[in-house]
PDB file of C-alpha atoms in Angstrom:
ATOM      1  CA  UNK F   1      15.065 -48.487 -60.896  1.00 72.00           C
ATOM      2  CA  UNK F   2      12.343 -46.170 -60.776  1.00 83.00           C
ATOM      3  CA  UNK F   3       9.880 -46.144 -57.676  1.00 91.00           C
ATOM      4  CA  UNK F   4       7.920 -43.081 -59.125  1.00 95.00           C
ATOM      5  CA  UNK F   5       6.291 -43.957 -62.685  1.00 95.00           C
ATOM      6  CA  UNK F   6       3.948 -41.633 -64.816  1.00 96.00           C
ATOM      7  CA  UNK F   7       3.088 -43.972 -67.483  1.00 92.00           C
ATOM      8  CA  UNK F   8       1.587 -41.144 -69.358  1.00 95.00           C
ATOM      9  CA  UNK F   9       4.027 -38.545 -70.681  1.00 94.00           C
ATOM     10  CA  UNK F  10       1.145 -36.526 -71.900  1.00 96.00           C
ATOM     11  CA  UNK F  11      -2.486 -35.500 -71.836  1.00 97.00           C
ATOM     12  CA  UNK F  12      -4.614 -33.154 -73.990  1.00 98.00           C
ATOM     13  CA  UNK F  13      -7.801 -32.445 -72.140  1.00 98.00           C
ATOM     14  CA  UNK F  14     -10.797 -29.009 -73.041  1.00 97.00           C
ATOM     15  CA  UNK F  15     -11.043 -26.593 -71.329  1.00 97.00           C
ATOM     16  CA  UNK F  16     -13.976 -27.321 -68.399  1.00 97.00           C
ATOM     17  CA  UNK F  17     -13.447 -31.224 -68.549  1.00 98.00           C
ATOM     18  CA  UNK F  18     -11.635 -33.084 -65.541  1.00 98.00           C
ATOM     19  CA  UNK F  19      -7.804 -33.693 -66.024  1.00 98.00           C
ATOM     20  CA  UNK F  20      -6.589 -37.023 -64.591  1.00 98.00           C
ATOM     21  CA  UNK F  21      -3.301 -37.743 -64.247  1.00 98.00           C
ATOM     22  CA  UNK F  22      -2.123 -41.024 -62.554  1.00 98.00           C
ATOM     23  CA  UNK F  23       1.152 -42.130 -60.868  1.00 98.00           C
ATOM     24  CA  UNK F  24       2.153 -45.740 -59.334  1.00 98.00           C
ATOM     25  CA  UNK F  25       4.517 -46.298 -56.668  1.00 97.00           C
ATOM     26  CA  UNK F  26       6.812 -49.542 -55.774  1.00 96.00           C
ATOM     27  CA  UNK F  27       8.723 -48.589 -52.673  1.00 91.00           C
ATOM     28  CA  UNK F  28       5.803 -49.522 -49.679  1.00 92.00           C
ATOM     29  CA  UNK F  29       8.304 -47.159 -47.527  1.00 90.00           C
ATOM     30  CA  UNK F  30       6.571 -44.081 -49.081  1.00 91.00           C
ATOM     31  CA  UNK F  31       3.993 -42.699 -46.766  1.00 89.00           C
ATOM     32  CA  UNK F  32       3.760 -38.816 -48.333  1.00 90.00           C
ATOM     33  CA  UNK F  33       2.870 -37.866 -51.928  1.00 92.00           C
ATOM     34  CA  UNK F  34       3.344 -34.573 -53.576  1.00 92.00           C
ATOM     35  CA  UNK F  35       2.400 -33.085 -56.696  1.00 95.00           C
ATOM     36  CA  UNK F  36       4.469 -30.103 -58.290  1.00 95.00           C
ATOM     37  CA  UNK F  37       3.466 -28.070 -61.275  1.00 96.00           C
ATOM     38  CA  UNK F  38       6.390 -27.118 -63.879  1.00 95.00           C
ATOM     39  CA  UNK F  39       6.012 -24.229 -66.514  1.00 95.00           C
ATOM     40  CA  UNK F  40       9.027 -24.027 -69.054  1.00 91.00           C
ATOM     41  CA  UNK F  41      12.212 -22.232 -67.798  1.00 88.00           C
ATOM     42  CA  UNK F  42      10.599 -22.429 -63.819  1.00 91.00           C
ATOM     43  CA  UNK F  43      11.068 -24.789 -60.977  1.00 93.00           C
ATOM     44  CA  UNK F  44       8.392 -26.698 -60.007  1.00 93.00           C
ATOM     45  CA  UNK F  45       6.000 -25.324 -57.537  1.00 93.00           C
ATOM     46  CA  UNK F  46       4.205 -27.096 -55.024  1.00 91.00           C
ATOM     47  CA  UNK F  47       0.642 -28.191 -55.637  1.00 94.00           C
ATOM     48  CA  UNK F  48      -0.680 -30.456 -53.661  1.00 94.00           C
ATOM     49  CA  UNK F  49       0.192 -33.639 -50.876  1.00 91.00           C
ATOM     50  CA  UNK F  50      -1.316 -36.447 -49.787  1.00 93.00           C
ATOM     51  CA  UNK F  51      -0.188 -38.524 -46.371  1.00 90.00           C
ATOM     52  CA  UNK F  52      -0.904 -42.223 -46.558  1.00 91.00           C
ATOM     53  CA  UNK F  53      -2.886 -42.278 -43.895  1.00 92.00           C
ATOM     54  CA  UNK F  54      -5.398 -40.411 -45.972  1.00 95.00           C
ATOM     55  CA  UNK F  55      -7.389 -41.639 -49.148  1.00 96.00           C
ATOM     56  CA  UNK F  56      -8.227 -38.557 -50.944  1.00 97.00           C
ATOM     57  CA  UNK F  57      -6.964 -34.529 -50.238  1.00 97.00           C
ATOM     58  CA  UNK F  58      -8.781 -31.345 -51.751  1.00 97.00           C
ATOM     59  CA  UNK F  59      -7.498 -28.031 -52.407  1.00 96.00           C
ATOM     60  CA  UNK F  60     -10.050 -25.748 -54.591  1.00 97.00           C
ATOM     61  CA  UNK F  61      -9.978 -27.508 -58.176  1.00 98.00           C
ATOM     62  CA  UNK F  62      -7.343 -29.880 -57.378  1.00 98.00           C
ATOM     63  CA  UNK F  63      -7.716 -33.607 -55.411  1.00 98.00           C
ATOM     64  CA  UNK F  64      -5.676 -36.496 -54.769  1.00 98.00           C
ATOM     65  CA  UNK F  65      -6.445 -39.760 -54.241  1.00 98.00           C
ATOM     66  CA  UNK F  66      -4.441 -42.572 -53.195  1.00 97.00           C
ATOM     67  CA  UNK F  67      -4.945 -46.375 -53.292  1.00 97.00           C
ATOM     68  CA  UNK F  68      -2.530 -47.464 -50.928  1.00 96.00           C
ATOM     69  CA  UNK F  69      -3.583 -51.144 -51.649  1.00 96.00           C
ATOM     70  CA  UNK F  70      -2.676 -50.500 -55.295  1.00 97.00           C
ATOM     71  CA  UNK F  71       0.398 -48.468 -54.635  1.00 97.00           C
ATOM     72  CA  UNK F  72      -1.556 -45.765 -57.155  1.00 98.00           C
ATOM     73  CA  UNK F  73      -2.331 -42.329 -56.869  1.00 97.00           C
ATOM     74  CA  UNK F  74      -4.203 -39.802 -59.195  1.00 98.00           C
ATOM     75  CA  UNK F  75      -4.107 -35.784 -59.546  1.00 98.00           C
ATOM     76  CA  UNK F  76      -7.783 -34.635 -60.634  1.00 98.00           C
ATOM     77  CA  UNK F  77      -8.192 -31.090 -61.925  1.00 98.00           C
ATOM     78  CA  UNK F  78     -11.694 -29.571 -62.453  1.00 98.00           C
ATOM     79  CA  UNK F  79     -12.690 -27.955 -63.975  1.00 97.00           C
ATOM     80  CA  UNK F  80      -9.548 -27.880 -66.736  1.00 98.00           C
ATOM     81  CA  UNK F  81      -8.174 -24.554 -67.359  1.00 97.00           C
ATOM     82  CA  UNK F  82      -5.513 -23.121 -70.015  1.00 96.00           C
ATOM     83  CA  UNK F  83      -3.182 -21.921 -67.231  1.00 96.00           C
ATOM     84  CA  UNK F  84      -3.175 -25.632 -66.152  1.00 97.00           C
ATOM     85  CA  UNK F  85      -0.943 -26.515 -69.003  1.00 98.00           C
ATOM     86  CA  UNK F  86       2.077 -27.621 -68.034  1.00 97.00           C
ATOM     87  CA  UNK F  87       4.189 -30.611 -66.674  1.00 96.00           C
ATOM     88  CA  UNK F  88       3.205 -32.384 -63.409  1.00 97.00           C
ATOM     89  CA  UNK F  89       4.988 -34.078 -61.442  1.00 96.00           C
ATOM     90  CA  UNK F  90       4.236 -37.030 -59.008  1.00 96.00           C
ATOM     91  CA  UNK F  91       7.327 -37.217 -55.901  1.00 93.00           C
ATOM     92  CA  UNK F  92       6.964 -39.149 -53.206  1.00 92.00           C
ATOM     93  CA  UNK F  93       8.758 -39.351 -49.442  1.00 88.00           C
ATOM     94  CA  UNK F  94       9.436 -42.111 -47.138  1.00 84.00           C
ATOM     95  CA  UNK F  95       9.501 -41.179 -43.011  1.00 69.00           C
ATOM     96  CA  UNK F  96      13.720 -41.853 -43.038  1.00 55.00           C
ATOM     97  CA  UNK F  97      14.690 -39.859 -46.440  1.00 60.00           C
ATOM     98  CA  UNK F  98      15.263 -36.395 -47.052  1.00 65.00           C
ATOM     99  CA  UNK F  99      14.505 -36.584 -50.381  1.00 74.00           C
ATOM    100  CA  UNK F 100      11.696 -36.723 -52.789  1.00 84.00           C
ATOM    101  CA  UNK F 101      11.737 -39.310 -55.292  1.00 89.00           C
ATOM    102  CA  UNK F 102      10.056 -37.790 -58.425  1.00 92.00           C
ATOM    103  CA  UNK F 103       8.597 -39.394 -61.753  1.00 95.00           C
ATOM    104  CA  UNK F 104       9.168 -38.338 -64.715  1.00 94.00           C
ATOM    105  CA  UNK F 105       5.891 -36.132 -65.688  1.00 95.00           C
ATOM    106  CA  UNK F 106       3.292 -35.706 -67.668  1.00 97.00           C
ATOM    107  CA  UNK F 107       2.541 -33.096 -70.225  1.00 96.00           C
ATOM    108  CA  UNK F 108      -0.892 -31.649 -69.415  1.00 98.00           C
ATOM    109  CA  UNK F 109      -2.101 -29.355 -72.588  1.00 98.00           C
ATOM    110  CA  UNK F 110      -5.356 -28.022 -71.785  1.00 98.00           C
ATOM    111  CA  UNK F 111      -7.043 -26.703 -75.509  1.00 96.00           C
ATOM    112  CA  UNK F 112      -9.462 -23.878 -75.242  1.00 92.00           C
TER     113      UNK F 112
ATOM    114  CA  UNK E   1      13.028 -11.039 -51.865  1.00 60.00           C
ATOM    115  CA  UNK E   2      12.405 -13.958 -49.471  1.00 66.00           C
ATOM    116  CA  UNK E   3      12.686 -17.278 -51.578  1.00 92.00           C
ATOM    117  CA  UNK E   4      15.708 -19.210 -53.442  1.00 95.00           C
ATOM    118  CA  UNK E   5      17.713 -18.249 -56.200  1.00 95.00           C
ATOM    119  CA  UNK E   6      19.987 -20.019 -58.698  1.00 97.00           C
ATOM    120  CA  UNK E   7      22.928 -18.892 -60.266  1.00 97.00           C
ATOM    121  CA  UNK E   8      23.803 -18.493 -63.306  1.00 97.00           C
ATOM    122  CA  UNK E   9      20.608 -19.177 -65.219  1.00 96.00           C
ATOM    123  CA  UNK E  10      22.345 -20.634 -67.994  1.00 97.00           C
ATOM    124  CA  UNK E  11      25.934 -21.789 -68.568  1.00 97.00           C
ATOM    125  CA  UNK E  12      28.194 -22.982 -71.388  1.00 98.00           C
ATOM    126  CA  UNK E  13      31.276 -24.606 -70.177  1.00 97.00           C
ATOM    127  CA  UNK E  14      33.616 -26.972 -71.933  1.00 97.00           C
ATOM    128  CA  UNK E  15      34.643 -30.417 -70.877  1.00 98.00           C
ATOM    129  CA  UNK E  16      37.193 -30.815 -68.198  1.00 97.00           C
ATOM    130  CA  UNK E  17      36.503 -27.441 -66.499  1.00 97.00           C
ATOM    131  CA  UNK E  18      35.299 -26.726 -63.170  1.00 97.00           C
ATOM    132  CA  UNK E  19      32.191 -25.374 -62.577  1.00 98.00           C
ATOM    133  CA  UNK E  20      29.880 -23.940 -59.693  1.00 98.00           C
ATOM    134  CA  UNK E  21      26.322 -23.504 -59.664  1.00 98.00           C
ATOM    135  CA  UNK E  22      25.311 -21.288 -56.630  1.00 98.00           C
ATOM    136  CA  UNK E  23      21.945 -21.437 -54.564  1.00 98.00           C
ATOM    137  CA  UNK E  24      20.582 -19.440 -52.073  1.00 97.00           C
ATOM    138  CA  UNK E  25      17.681 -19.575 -49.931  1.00 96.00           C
ATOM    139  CA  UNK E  26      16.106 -16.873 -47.354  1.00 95.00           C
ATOM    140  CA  UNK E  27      14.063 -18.900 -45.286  1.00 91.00           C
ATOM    141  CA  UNK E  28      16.683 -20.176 -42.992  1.00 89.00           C
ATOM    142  CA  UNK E  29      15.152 -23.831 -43.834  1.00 92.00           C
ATOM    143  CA  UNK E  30      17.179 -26.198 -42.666  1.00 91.00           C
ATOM    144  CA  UNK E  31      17.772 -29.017 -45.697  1.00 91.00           C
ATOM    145  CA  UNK E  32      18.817 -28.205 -49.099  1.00 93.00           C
ATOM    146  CA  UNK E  33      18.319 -30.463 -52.279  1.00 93.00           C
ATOM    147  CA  UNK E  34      20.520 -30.271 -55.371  1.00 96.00           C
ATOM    148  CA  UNK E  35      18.368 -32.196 -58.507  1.00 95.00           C
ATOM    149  CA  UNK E  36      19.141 -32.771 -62.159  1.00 96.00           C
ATOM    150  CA  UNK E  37      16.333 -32.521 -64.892  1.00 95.00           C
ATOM    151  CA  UNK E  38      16.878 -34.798 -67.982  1.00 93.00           C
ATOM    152  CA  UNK E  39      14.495 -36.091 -70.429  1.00 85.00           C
ATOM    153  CA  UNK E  40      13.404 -39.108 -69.781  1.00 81.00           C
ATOM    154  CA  UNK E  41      14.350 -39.463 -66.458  1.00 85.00           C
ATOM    155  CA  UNK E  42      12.649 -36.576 -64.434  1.00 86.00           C
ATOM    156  CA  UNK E  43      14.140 -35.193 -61.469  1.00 92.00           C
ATOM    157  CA  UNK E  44      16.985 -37.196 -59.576  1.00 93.00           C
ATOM    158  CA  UNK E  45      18.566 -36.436 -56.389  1.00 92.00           C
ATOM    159  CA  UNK E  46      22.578 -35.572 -56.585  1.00 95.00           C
ATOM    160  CA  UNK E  47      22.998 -34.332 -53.210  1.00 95.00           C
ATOM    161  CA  UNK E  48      21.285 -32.936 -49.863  1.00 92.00           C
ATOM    162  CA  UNK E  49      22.316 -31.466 -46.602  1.00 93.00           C
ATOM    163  CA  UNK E  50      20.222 -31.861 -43.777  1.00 90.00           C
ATOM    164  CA  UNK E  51      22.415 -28.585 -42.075  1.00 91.00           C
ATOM    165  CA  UNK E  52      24.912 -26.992 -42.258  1.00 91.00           C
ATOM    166  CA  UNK E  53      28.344 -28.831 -42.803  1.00 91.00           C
ATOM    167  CA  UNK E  54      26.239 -32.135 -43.337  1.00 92.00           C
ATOM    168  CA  UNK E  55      26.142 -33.567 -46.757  1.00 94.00           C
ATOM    169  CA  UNK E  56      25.191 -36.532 -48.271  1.00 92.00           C
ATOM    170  CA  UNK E  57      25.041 -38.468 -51.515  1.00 93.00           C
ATOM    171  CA  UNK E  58      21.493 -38.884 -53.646  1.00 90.00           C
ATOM    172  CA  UNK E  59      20.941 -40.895 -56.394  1.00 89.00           C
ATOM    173  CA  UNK E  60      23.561 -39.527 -58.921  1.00 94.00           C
ATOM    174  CA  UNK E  61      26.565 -38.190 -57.163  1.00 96.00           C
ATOM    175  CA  UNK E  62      29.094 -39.122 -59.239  1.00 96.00           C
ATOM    176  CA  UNK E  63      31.090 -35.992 -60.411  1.00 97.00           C
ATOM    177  CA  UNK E  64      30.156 -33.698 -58.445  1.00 98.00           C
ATOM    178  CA  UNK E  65      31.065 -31.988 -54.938  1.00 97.00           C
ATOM    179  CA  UNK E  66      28.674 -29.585 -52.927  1.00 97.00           C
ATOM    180  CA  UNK E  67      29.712 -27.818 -49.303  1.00 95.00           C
ATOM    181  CA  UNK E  68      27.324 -26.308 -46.978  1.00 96.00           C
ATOM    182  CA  UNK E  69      29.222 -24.029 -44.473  1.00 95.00           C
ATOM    183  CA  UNK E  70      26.150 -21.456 -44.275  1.00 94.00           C
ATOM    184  CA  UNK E  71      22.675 -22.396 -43.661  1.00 94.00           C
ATOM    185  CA  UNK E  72      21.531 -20.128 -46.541  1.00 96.00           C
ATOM    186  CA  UNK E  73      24.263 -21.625 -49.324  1.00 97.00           C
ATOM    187  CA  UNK E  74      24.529 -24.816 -50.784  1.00 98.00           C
ATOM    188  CA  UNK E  75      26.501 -24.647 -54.090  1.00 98.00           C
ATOM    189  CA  UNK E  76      27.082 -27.584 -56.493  1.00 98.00           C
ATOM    190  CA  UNK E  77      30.796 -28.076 -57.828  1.00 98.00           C
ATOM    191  CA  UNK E  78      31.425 -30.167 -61.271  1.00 97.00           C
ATOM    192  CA  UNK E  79      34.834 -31.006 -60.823  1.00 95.00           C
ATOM    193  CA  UNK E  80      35.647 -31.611 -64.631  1.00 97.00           C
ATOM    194  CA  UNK E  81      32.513 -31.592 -66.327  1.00 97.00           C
ATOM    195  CA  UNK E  82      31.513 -33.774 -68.974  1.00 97.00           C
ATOM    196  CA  UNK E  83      29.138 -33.994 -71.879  1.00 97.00           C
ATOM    197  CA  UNK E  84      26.720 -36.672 -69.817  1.00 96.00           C
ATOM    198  CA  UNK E  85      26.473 -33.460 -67.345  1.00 97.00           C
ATOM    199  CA  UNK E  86      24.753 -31.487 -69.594  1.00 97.00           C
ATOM    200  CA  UNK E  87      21.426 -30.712 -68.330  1.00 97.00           C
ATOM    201  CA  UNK E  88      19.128 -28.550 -66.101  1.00 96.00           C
ATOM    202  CA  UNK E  89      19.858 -28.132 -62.379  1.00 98.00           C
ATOM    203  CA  UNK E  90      17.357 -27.369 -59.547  1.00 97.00           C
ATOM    204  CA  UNK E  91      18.258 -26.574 -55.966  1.00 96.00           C
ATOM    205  CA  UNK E  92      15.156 -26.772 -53.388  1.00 93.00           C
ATOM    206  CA  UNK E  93      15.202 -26.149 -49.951  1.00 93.00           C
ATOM    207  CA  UNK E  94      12.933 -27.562 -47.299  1.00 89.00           C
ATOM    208  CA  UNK E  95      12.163 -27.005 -43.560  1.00 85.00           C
ATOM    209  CA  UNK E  96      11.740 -30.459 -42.120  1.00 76.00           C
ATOM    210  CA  UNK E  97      13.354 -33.908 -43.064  1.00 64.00           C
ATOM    211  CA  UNK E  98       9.835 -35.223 -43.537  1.00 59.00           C
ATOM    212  CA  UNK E  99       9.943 -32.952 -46.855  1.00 53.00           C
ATOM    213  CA  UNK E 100       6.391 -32.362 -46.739  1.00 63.00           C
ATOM    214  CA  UNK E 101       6.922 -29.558 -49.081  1.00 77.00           C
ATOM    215  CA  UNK E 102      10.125 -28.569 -50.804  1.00 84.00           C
ATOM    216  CA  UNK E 103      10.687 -24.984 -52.834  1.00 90.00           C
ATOM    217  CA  UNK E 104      12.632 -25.004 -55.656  1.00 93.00           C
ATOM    218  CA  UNK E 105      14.767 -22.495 -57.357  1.00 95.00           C
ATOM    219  CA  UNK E 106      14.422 -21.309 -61.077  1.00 95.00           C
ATOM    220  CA  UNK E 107      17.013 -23.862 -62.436  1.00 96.00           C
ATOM    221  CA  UNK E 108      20.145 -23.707 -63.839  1.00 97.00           C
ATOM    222  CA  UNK E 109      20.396 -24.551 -67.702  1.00 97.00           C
ATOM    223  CA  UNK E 110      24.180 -26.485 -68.065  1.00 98.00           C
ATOM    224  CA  UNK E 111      25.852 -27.582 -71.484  1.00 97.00           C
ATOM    225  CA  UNK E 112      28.970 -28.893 -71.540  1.00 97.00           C
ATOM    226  CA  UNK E 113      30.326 -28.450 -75.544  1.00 97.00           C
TER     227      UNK E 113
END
């Protein structure tokens, strides 16, 4: 069953306008979130975390918030640019795994 | 170059051979992640090893058989591969259990005809 969901398998946002892209959790074990970035024919790269004892993380035009009382957390990108097009990923980690336990994306197109 | 590579990039293979996808990592990091990429279904967890000569199953194991006797190596045997193995592999490599940030590798593109 899967603990990650991205409800959303794609987004089309302009160029300059915020990009929002959500993720829920079910597993209350998770207590770190990641988003990774994946271009076509790459690996994903890192992009951004998020511990749960934190509500919100910032990183230039990237921020993360998490809800912990909604098991919900949300990747917001402003201001939108081309070279943001591609698929995001939401993973998250509990304290006693090694692994990350991913969604399944979203397609972010950002249109000139 | 520091990082992790995957090898081969792409494979054809045909059902019931063996195949084995190599990755290596320069960082020395101590745990090493093999994940599949299907539609539909995102990334999932086959196997990890937390050093090495300790392995351990993920999420989908069945099939497959990965060794770690060098830190730096963790390649990903399909014992007899089938059709329902066709897809894209990742390796990643991290340096603590907590995972707070895993590299991956370039992928490995598999079809099994």
């Amino acid at each position: 069953d899967q603990q990650v969901k991205q409800n959303s398998p794609s987004l089309s946002v302009q160029e300059g306008r915020i990009s929002i892209l959500n993720c829920d959790y079910t597993n209350s074990m998770f207590d770190y979130f990641l988003w990774y970035k994946k271009y076509p024919a790459e690996g994903p790269t890192f992009l951004i975390s998020i511990s749960s004892i934190k509500d919100k993380n910032e990183d230039g035009r990237f921020t993360v918030f998490l809800n912990k009382s909604a098991k919900h957390l949300s990747l917001h990108i402003v201001p939108s640019q081309p070279g943001d097009s591609a698929v995001y990923f939401c993973a998250a980690s509990a304290n006693s795994g090694y692994a990350l336990n991913f969604g399944k994306g979203t397609s972010l197109l950002v249109t000139p | 170059d520091a990082g992790i590579t995957q090898s081969p990039r792409y494979k054809i293979t045909e059902t019931g051979r063996q195949v084995t996808l190599m990755c290596h990592q320069t960082w020395s990091h101590s745990y090493m992640f093999w994940y599949r990429q299907d539609l539909g279904h995102g990334l999932r967890l086959i196997y990890y090893s937390a050093a090495a000569d300790i392995t351990d199953k993920g999420e989908v194991p069945d099939g497959y058989v990965v060794s770690r006797s060098k830190t730096e190596n963790f390649p990903l045997t399909l014992e007899s591969a089938t059709r329902s193995q066709t897809s894209v592999y990742f390796c990643a490599s991290s340096e603590t259990a907590l995972n707070t940030e895993a590299f991956f590798g370039q992928g490995t593109r598999l079809t099994v005809v």
